[in-house]
Coordinates of C-alpha atoms (C1' of nucleotides) in Angstrom, one line a residue:
Chain A
X141 CA 35.9 26.4 -18.5
X142 CA 33.4 25.0 -16.2
X143 CA 34.3 22.0 -14.0
X144 CA 32.1 19.0 -15.1
X145 CA 29.5 18.5 -12.6
X146 CA 29.2 14.7 -13.0
X147 CA 26.7 13.3 -10.5
X148 CA 26.6 16.2 -8.3
X149 CA 22.8 16.4 -8.7
X150 CA 21.3 17.2 -5.4
X151 CA 19.2 14.2 -4.9
X152 CA 15.9 15.8 -4.7
X153 CA 15.0 15.5 -1.1
X154 CA 12.3 12.8 -0.7
X155 CA 9.0 14.2 0.5
X156 CA 8.9 14.5 4.3
X157 CA 6.0 12.0 4.5
X158 CA 8.3 9.3 2.9
X159 CA 11.1 10.1 5.1
X160 CA 8.7 9.6 8.1
X161 CA 7.4 6.4 6.6
X162 CA 10.9 5.2 6.2
X163 CA 11.9 6.1 9.7
X164 CA 8.9 4.3 11.1
X165 CA 9.3 1.3 8.9
X166 CA 12.8 0.8 10.1
X167 CA 11.7 1.3 13.8
X168 CA 9.1 -1.4 13.2
X169 CA 11.2 -3.9 11.5
X170 CA 14.0 -3.5 14.1
X171 CA 11.5 -3.9 16.9
X172 CA 12.2 -0.4 18.4
X173 CA 8.4 -0.1 18.0
X174 CA 6.9 -3.2 19.5
X175 CA 4.0 -5.2 17.9
X176 CA 0.8 -4.0 19.6
X177 CA 2.4 -0.7 20.7
X178 CA 0.2 2.3 20.4
X179 CA 1.4 5.1 18.1
X180 CA 0.7 8.4 19.5
X181 CA 0.7 10.9 16.7
X182 CA 2.1 13.8 18.9
X183 CA 5.0 11.6 19.9
X184 CA 5.8 10.5 16.3
X185 CA 5.8 14.2 15.4
X186 CA 8.4 14.9 17.9
X187 CA 10.4 11.8 17.0
X188 CA 10.6 12.9 13.5
X189 CA 10.2 16.5 13.8
X190 CA 7.4 16.4 11.2
X191 CA 3.9 17.8 11.5
X192 CA 0.9 15.9 12.1
X193 CA -0.5 15.8 8.6
X194 CA 2.9 14.4 7.3
X195 CA 2.9 11.8 10.0
X196 CA -0.6 10.8 9.3
X197 CA 0.1 10.5 5.5
X198 CA 3.1 8.2 6.5
X199 CA 0.8 6.1 8.8
X200 CA -1.7 5.5 5.9
X201 CA 1.1 4.2 3.8
X202 CA 2.4 1.8 6.5
X203 CA -1.3 0.8 7.0
X204 CA -1.7 -0.3 3.4
X205 CA 1.7 -2.2 3.8
X206 CA 0.2 -4.1 6.7
X207 CA 2.8 -2.8 9.2
X208 CA 0.4 -0.9 11.3
X209 CA -3.3 -1.2 12.0
X210 CA -5.7 1.6 12.5
X211 CA -8.3 1.0 15.2
X212 CA -11.1 3.2 13.9
X213 CA -11.3 6.2 16.4
X214 CA -8.7 4.7 18.8
X215 CA -5.6 5.4 17.0
X216 CA -3.0 3.4 15.3
X217 CA -0.9 0.5 16.6
X218 CA 2.0 -1.6 15.3
X219 CA 0.6 -4.7 13.6
X220 CA 0.7 -7.9 15.7
X221 CA 0.0 -10.8 13.5
X222 CA -1.9 -13.7 15.0
X223 CA -0.4 -17.1 14.6
X224 CA -3.1 -17.8 11.9
X225 CA -2.0 -14.7 10.0
X226 CA 1.6 -15.6 10.3
X227 CA 0.9 -18.9 8.7
X228 CA -0.8 -17.2 5.9
X229 CA 2.0 -14.8 5.4
X230 CA 4.5 -17.7 5.3
X231 CA 2.3 -19.8 2.9
X232 CA 2.1 -16.8 0.3
X233 CA 5.9 -16.1 0.9
X234 CA 6.8 -19.8 0.1
X235 CA 5.0 -19.6 -3.2
X236 CA 6.5 -16.3 -4.2
X237 CA 10.0 -17.1 -3.0
X238 CA 9.7 -20.4 -5.0
X239 CA 8.6 -18.3 -7.9
X240 CA 11.5 -16.0 -7.6
X241 CA 14.1 -18.8 -7.3
X242 CA 12.7 -20.5 -10.5
X243 CA 12.8 -17.2 -12.4
X244 CA 16.3 -16.6 -11.2
X245 CA 17.6 -19.9 -12.4
X246 CA 15.9 -19.3 -15.8
X247 CA 16.7 -15.7 -16.5
X248 CA 19.5 -14.4 -14.4
X249 CA 22.6 -13.3 -16.3
X250 CA 26.2 -14.2 -15.4
X251 CA 26.7 -11.1 -13.4
X252 CA 23.7 -11.6 -11.2
X253 CA 24.8 -15.2 -10.7
X254 CA 28.2 -14.0 -9.6
X255 CA 26.6 -11.6 -7.1
X256 CA 24.4 -14.4 -5.7
X257 CA 27.5 -16.4 -5.2
X258 CA 29.1 -13.6 -3.4
X259 CA 26.2 -13.1 -1.2
X260 CA 26.0 -16.7 -0.3
X261 CA 29.7 -16.5 0.5
X262 CA 28.8 -14.0 3.2
X263 CA 26.1 -16.0 4.5
X264 CA 28.3 -19.2 4.9
X265 CA 31.0 -17.0 6.5
X266 CA 28.7 -15.4 9.0
X267 CA 26.6 -18.4 9.7
X268 CA 28.8 -20.0 12.4
X269 CA 29.9 -16.7 13.8
X270 CA 27.0 -14.2 14.5
X271 CA 23.3 -14.8 14.3
X272 CA 22.6 -11.2 13.6
X273 CA 25.3 -10.9 11.0
X274 CA 23.7 -14.1 9.3
X275 CA 20.4 -12.4 9.2
X276 CA 21.7 -9.4 7.5
X277 CA 23.7 -11.5 5.0
X278 CA 20.6 -13.6 4.2
X279 CA 18.8 -10.4 3.5
X280 CA 21.3 -9.4 1.0
X281 CA 21.1 -12.9 -0.5
X282 CA 17.3 -12.5 -0.9
X283 CA 17.6 -9.1 -2.4
X284 CA 20.0 -10.4 -5.0
X285 CA 17.9 -13.5 -5.6
X286 CA 14.6 -11.4 -5.9
X287 CA 16.3 -8.8 -8.2
X288 CA 17.6 -11.5 -10.5
X289 CA 14.0 -12.8 -11.0
X290 CA 13.6 -9.6 -13.1
X291 CA 10.0 -8.9 -12.0
X292 CA 9.7 -5.8 -10.1
X293 CA 6.0 -6.5 -9.0
X294 CA 7.2 -9.6 -7.5
X295 CA 10.0 -7.9 -5.7
X296 CA 7.6 -5.4 -4.2
X297 CA 5.3 -7.9 -2.9
X298 CA 8.0 -10.2 -1.4
X299 CA 9.7 -7.3 0.1
X300 CA 6.3 -6.4 1.8
X301 CA 5.9 -10.0 3.0
X302 CA 9.4 -10.1 4.4
X303 CA 8.9 -7.0 6.5
X304 CA 5.8 -8.2 7.8
X305 CA 7.5 -11.5 9.1
X306 CA 10.7 -9.9 10.2
X307 CA 9.5 -9.7 13.9
X308 CA 9.1 -13.6 13.6
X309 CA 12.4 -14.1 11.9
X310 CA 14.4 -12.8 14.8
X311 CA 12.9 -15.7 16.7
X312 CA 14.1 -18.2 14.3
X313 CA 17.7 -17.5 15.2
X314 CA 17.3 -18.4 18.8
X315 CA 16.4 -21.9 17.9
X316 CA 19.3 -24.2 18.4
X317 CA 20.7 -25.8 15.3
X318 CA 18.6 -23.7 13.1
X319 CA 21.4 -21.7 11.5
X320 CA 23.1 -24.8 10.1
X321 CA 19.8 -26.3 8.8
X322 CA 19.0 -23.1 7.2
X323 CA 22.3 -22.9 5.6
X324 CA 22.0 -26.4 4.1
X325 CA 18.6 -25.5 2.6
X326 CA 20.1 -22.4 1.0
X327 CA 22.9 -24.4 -0.3
X328 CA 20.3 -26.6 -2.1
X329 CA 18.7 -23.6 -3.8
X330 CA 22.2 -22.5 -4.9
X331 CA 23.0 -25.9 -6.3
X332 CA 19.7 -26.0 -8.2
X333 CA 20.5 -22.6 -9.6
X334 CA 23.9 -23.5 -10.6
X335 CA 22.6 -26.5 -12.4
X336 CA 20.0 -24.2 -14.2
X337 CA 17.3 -26.3 -12.9
X338 CA 14.3 -23.9 -12.4
X339 CA 11.9 -26.5 -11.0
X340 CA 14.5 -27.7 -8.4
X341 CA 15.3 -24.1 -7.5
X342 CA 11.6 -23.5 -6.8
X343 CA 11.2 -26.6 -4.8
X344 CA 14.3 -25.9 -2.6
X345 CA 13.1 -22.4 -2.0
X346 CA 9.8 -23.6 -0.9
X347 CA 11.3 -26.1 1.4
X348 CA 13.5 -23.4 2.9
X349 CA 10.6 -21.1 3.7
X350 CA 8.4 -23.8 5.0
X351 CA 11.2 -24.9 7.5
X352 CA 11.7 -21.4 8.6
X353 CA 8.0 -21.1 9.1
X354 CA 7.8 -24.1 11.2
X355 CA 10.6 -23.0 13.3
X356 CA 9.2 -19.4 13.9
X357 CA 5.8 -20.6 14.5
X358 CA 6.9 -23.1 17.1
X359 CA 7.5 -20.2 19.3
X360 CA 4.0 -18.7 18.8
X361 CA 0.8 -19.4 20.8
X362 CA -2.3 -20.3 18.6
X363 CA -5.0 -17.8 19.4
X364 CA -3.4 -14.8 20.7
X365 CA -1.3 -12.2 18.9
X366 CA 2.3 -13.0 18.6
X367 CA 4.7 -11.0 20.7
X368 CA 1.9 -9.3 22.5
X369 CA 4.1 -6.9 24.5
Chain B
X132 CA -40.4 -6.0 27.3
X133 CA -37.6 -4.5 25.0
X134 CA -37.7 -5.3 21.2
X135 CA -34.7 -7.4 20.5
X136 CA -32.2 -5.0 18.7
X137 CA -30.7 -7.7 16.4
X138 CA -28.0 -6.4 14.2
X139 CA -29.2 -2.8 14.5
X140 CA -25.7 -1.8 15.4
X141 CA -25.0 1.4 13.5
X142 CA -22.0 0.3 11.6
X143 CA -19.5 2.9 12.9
X144 CA -19.2 5.1 9.8
X145 CA -16.0 4.5 8.1
X146 CA -13.5 7.2 8.3
X147 CA -13.8 9.9 5.7
X148 CA -10.3 9.1 4.2
X149 CA -11.5 5.4 3.6
X150 CA -14.7 6.6 1.9
X151 CA -12.6 8.9 -0.2
X152 CA -10.2 6.2 -1.0
X153 CA -13.1 3.8 -2.0
X154 CA -14.7 6.5 -4.2
X155 CA -11.5 7.1 -6.0
X156 CA -10.6 3.3 -6.3
X157 CA -14.0 2.8 -8.0
X158 CA -13.6 5.6 -10.3
X159 CA -10.2 4.3 -11.4
X160 CA -11.3 0.7 -11.9
X161 CA -14.4 1.8 -13.8
X162 CA -12.1 4.0 -16.0
X163 CA -14.0 7.3 -15.0
X164 CA -10.6 8.4 -14.1
X165 CA -8.4 7.5 -17.0
X166 CA -4.7 6.1 -16.7
X167 CA -2.4 8.9 -16.9
X168 CA -5.0 11.4 -15.8
X169 CA -3.8 14.2 -13.5
X170 CA -5.6 14.2 -10.1
X171 CA -5.9 17.8 -8.9
X172 CA -6.4 17.7 -5.2
X173 CA -8.8 20.6 -5.1
X174 CA -11.0 18.8 -7.8
X175 CA -11.1 15.7 -5.6
X176 CA -12.1 17.8 -2.6
X177 CA -15.1 19.1 -4.5
X178 CA -16.0 15.7 -6.0
X179 CA -16.0 14.0 -2.6
X180 CA -16.7 17.1 -0.4
X181 CA -13.9 16.1 1.9
X182 CA -11.0 18.3 3.0
X183 CA -7.6 18.3 1.4
X184 CA -5.9 16.3 4.2
X185 CA -8.5 13.6 3.9
X186 CA -8.1 13.5 0.1
X187 CA -4.3 13.4 0.5
X188 CA -4.4 10.5 3.1
X189 CA -6.6 8.6 0.6
X190 CA -4.2 9.2 -2.2
X191 CA -1.3 7.8 -0.1
X192 CA -3.4 4.7 0.4
X193 CA -4.1 4.4 -3.3
X194 CA -0.4 4.9 -4.0
X195 CA 0.7 2.0 -1.9
X196 CA -1.9 -0.1 -3.7
X197 CA -0.3 0.9 -7.0
X198 CA -3.4 2.6 -8.5
X199 CA -1.8 6.1 -8.6
X200 CA 1.6 7.4 -8.8
X201 CA 3.0 10.5 -7.2
X202 CA 5.4 12.4 -9.3
X203 CA 7.3 14.3 -6.7
X204 CA 6.4 17.9 -6.8
X205 CA 4.1 17.6 -9.8
X206 CA 1.1 15.9 -8.2
X207 CA -0.6 12.6 -8.5
X208 CA -1.7 10.8 -11.6
X209 CA -3.7 7.6 -12.3
X210 CA -1.2 4.8 -12.8
X211 CA -0.7 3.9 -16.4
X212 CA 1.2 0.6 -16.5
X213 CA 3.7 0.2 -19.4
X214 CA 3.5 -3.1 -21.3
X215 CA 6.6 -4.5 -19.3
X216 CA 4.7 -3.8 -16.1
X217 CA 1.6 -5.4 -17.3
X218 CA 3.5 -8.4 -18.2
X219 CA 5.0 -8.6 -14.7
X220 CA 1.5 -8.0 -13.2
X221 CA 0.1 -10.9 -15.1
X222 CA 3.1 -13.1 -14.2
X223 CA 2.6 -12.7 -10.6
X224 CA -1.2 -13.1 -10.9
X225 CA -0.7 -16.2 -12.7
X226 CA 1.3 -17.7 -9.9
X227 CA -1.1 -16.5 -7.3
X228 CA -4.2 -17.5 -9.0
X229 CA -2.7 -21.0 -9.6
X230 CA -1.9 -21.0 -5.8
X231 CA -5.5 -20.1 -5.1
X232 CA -7.0 -22.7 -7.3
X233 CA -4.8 -25.4 -5.9
X234 CA -5.7 -24.3 -2.3
X235 CA -9.3 -24.3 -3.1
X236 CA -9.2 -27.8 -4.7
X237 CA -7.6 -28.9 -1.5
X238 CA -9.4 -27.1 1.2
X239 CA -12.7 -25.8 0.2
X240 CA -15.8 -27.3 2.1
X241 CA -18.9 -28.5 0.3
X242 CA -20.7 -25.0 0.7
X243 CA -17.9 -23.1 -0.9
X244 CA -17.8 -25.7 -3.8
X245 CA -21.5 -25.2 -4.2
X246 CA -21.1 -21.4 -4.3
X247 CA -18.4 -21.8 -6.9
X248 CA -20.7 -24.0 -9.1
X249 CA -23.3 -21.3 -8.8
X250 CA -21.0 -18.5 -9.8
X251 CA -19.8 -20.7 -12.8
X252 CA -23.3 -21.2 -13.8
X253 CA -23.7 -17.4 -14.0
X254 CA -20.5 -17.1 -16.0
X255 CA -21.8 -19.7 -18.5
X256 CA -25.1 -18.0 -18.8
X257 CA -23.8 -14.6 -19.3
X258 CA -21.0 -15.7 -21.6
X259 CA -22.8 -15.7 -24.9
X260 CA -25.0 -12.9 -23.9
X261 CA -23.3 -9.8 -22.7
X262 CA -19.6 -9.1 -22.4
X263 CA -19.9 -6.7 -19.5
X264 CA -22.2 -9.1 -17.6
X265 CA -19.8 -11.9 -18.1
X266 CA -17.0 -9.8 -16.7
X267 CA -19.1 -9.1 -13.5
X268 CA -19.9 -12.8 -13.2
X269 CA -16.2 -13.7 -13.6
X270 CA -15.4 -11.3 -10.9
X271 CA -17.9 -13.1 -8.7
X272 CA -16.4 -16.4 -9.5
X273 CA -12.9 -15.2 -8.6
X274 CA -13.9 -13.9 -5.4
X275 CA -15.5 -17.2 -4.4
X276 CA -12.5 -19.0 -5.6
X277 CA -10.1 -16.8 -3.7
X278 CA -12.1 -16.8 -0.6
X279 CA -12.3 -20.7 -0.6
X280 CA -8.5 -20.8 -0.7
X281 CA -8.7 -19.7 3.0
X282 CA -5.7 -17.4 3.0
X283 CA -6.8 -13.8 3.6
X284 CA -3.3 -12.5 2.7
X285 CA -3.5 -14.3 -0.6
X286 CA -6.9 -12.8 -1.1
X287 CA -5.7 -9.3 -0.5
X288 CA -2.8 -9.6 -2.8
X289 CA -4.8 -11.0 -5.7
X290 CA -7.5 -8.3 -5.1
X291 CA -4.8 -5.6 -5.5
X292 CA -3.4 -7.3 -8.7
X293 CA -6.8 -7.7 -10.2
X294 CA -7.6 -4.0 -9.7
X295 CA -4.3 -3.0 -11.4
X296 CA -5.1 -4.9 -14.3
X297 CA -8.7 -4.1 -14.6
X298 CA -8.0 -1.5 -17.2
X299 CA -6.6 -4.1 -19.3
X300 CA -9.3 -6.7 -18.7
X301 CA -11.8 -4.5 -20.3
X302 CA -9.8 -4.8 -23.6
X303 CA -9.8 -8.6 -23.5
X304 CA -13.6 -8.6 -24.1
X305 CA -13.2 -6.9 -27.3
X306 CA -11.3 -9.6 -28.9
X307 CA -13.4 -11.8 -31.0
X308 CA -13.8 -15.4 -29.8
X309 CA -12.1 -14.6 -26.5
X310 CA -15.2 -15.1 -24.3
X311 CA -15.8 -18.7 -25.6
X312 CA -12.0 -19.7 -25.2
X313 CA -12.1 -17.9 -21.7
X314 CA -15.1 -20.1 -20.8
X315 CA -13.4 -23.2 -21.9
X316 CA -10.4 -22.5 -19.8
X317 CA -12.5 -21.9 -16.7
X318 CA -14.3 -24.9 -17.3
X319 CA -11.0 -26.8 -17.0
X320 CA -10.4 -25.2 -13.7
X321 CA -13.8 -26.2 -12.5
X322 CA -13.3 -29.8 -13.7
X323 CA -10.1 -30.1 -11.8
X324 CA -11.6 -28.8 -8.7
X325 CA -14.5 -31.3 -9.0
X326 CA -11.9 -34.0 -9.4
X327 CA -10.2 -32.7 -6.3
X328 CA -7.1 -32.5 -8.3
X329 CA -5.1 -29.6 -6.9
X330 CA -2.2 -29.8 -9.2
X331 CA -4.4 -29.9 -12.2
X332 CA -6.4 -26.9 -10.8
X333 CA -3.3 -25.0 -10.4
X334 CA -2.2 -25.7 -14.0
X335 CA -5.7 -24.8 -15.4
X336 CA -5.6 -21.5 -13.6
X337 CA -2.4 -20.6 -14.8
X338 CA -3.2 -21.5 -18.3
X339 CA -6.3 -19.1 -17.9
X340 CA -4.4 -16.2 -16.8
X341 CA -1.6 -16.6 -19.2
X342 CA -4.1 -16.7 -22.2
X343 CA -5.9 -13.6 -20.8
X344 CA -2.5 -11.9 -20.6
X345 CA -1.7 -12.8 -24.0
X346 CA -5.0 -11.4 -25.4
X347 CA -4.9 -8.2 -23.2
X348 CA -1.2 -7.5 -24.2
X349 CA -1.9 -7.9 -27.8
X350 CA -3.5 -4.7 -27.8
X351 CA -0.6 -2.8 -26.2
X352 CA 2.3 -1.1 -27.6
X353 CA 5.7 -2.1 -26.2
X354 CA 7.4 1.0 -24.9
X355 CA 4.7 3.5 -24.3
X356 CA 2.2 3.5 -21.4
X357 CA -0.9 1.4 -22.0
X358 CA -4.0 3.5 -22.7
X359 CA -2.2 6.7 -22.6
X360 CA -5.2 9.0 -23.0
Chain C
dT203 C1' 9.1 34.2 -38.2
dG204 C1' 11.2 31.6 -34.6
dA205 C1' 13.6 30.8 -30.3
dA206 C1' 15.0 31.9 -25.8
dC207 C1' 13.7 34.1 -21.8
dC208 C1' 11.0 35.8 -18.0
dC209 C1' 6.8 36.3 -15.5
dA210 C1' 2.3 35.2 -13.7
dA211 C1' -0.9 31.6 -12.5
dT212 C1' -1.4 27.2 -10.5
dC213 C1' -0.6 23.5 -7.7
dT214 C1' 1.7 20.8 -4.5
dG215 C1' 4.1 20.0 -0.1
dT216 C1' 3.9 21.3 4.3
dC217 C1' 2.7 23.7 8.6
dT218 C1' -0.3 25.8 12.2
dG219 C1' -4.1 26.1 14.8
dA220 C1' -8.7 24.8 15.8
dC221 C1' -12.8 21.9 17.0
dA222 C1' -15.9 18.1 18.2
dA223 C1' -16.3 13.3 19.2
dT224 C1' -14.5 9.8 21.5
dG225 C1' -11.8 7.3 24.7
dT226 C1' -9.3 7.1 29.1
dT227 C1' -8.2 8.2 33.5
dA228 C1' -8.9 10.1 38.0
dT229 C1' -11.7 11.5 41.4
dA230 C1' -15.7 11.4 44.3
dG231 C1' -19.7 9.1 46.2
dC232 C1' -22.0 4.9 47.8
Chain D
dG196 C1' -14.1 -2.0 47.2
dC197 C1' -16.9 -0.7 43.4
dT198 C1' -19.6 2.5 40.6
dA199 C1' -20.5 6.9 38.5
dT200 C1' -19.1 11.1 37.1
dA201 C1' -15.8 14.6 35.7
dA202 C1' -11.3 16.1 33.9
dC203 C1' -8.1 15.0 30.6
dA204 C1' -5.9 13.3 26.3
dT205 C1' -6.2 11.8 21.6
dT206 C1' -8.1 11.2 17.3
dG207 C1' -10.5 12.5 13.0
dT208 C1' -11.4 16.3 10.5
dC209 C1' -11.2 20.9 8.8
dA210 C1' -9.9 25.8 7.3
dG211 C1' -6.3 28.8 6.1
dA212 C1' -1.7 30.0 5.0
dC213 C1' 2.7 30.0 2.6
dA214 C1' 7.0 28.7 0.1
dG215 C1' 8.8 26.4 -3.7
dA216 C1' 8.1 24.0 -8.2
dT217 C1' 6.0 23.7 -12.6
dT218 C1' 3.5 25.3 -16.4
dG219 C1' 1.9 28.1 -20.0
dG220 C1' 1.9 32.5 -22.1
dG221 C1' 3.7 36.5 -23.4
dT222 C1' 7.6 39.2 -24.6
dT223 C1' 12.0 40.2 -26.4
dC224 C1' 15.5 39.5 -29.4
dA225 C1' 17.8 37.5 -33.2

DNA sequence: TGAACCCAATCTGTCTGACAATGTTATAGC
DNA sequence: GCTATAACATTGTCAGACAGATTGGGTTCA
């Protein structure tokens, strides 16, 4: 006469090091921790109420993700890509997002297409309203698109790249007229996907990323780190 | 009257955690540590004469690189990609290596082209002789090609992908006739680069990776982990 | 004999505390 | 005001410890 347990399973608490990594990742992506900022281990311990070993393991993880840099012997800082690095990031991202769009057009099933349409609806709706809302909606659109490509390795790599340019993406919004342009470019991707035209989807996605890159990089100075303080 | 010091600078010894990571990376890529093998921390400590915290930091790094997997609570094992994952790895690798070849054809200077020709010479020379030598020569060729693309982000990602399929690459050699085929495909890439035809270089590189994938995956069973013991 | 159960050994995940080496800052002297 | 030295802070690394989880073996019971 036991009550069915259903999904009561206590979701085995993630290791502390991963919780710490998640917290710091969030803080970096949201710019609570600024590029170039020094990460003092003791402060991170207090901030996360974890011990130094756990914090250090989390930092190693973020280091491989390219979100922080370890200056041998002088501690760890939040990564601050130079303009050149930013160009390289966008170049690879364009390639991989083109690939994702192509694969989606090729492989996605009807449910995934419906989800994509829904996500696009949110983007359109939020576009003229609120910049920050549009950014969140675009993030969701990307997630759906990338998931629909059906390649987890690709997803992982694109996720990493996107986090690394998030700092720059925020800038994009401040450019006048950019939201509407951006919307048009995304509409082109959507149209190609509806037409089941993989090549066109790829091309449209590449154009979109290249435009975003151009806008973001306009704000950046050539030699010095972006957003130095 | 001081003797010029030149490049005597003692290259600040890399942190122990990185030395450990390098040792383990090597061991995994060379199959001294087999896919699926459990990595017992105490043994790694003895093997590297480092302490447990250092070993653990190194493991976190390798985890983000996809070379090991941490089974929550049950320790860390050498990653053993399933056939499906291997397909995804090759799919992304084809895309990025196509990109690298295209960029090389577009951007490489004369010195880099000369280096590439030299590396290709080694490959040709070793092709009919010794499988293992050919693999090393091909690695050098790839390194030159990828470096000549002039995008460090791309280099890093391709490097990571290549390490993750190294286990499978060894299989490729055992396929009869594969070395000669492989050589022809690479020759096509070289020709396109000499012609300064980026699109053709991309296409040839993609064909090459797709063929290699086909050969490697022939050896693998569908559901189960590759190379399970 | 075979299956379920329990216990011990092992190993991970995590913490505390410690230390030398290296930077950084502040102070004192010129 | 500038340089040199001293005091402090922080990292990189280690040793030791402990609870909890997992595993394998042995034992009991059918």
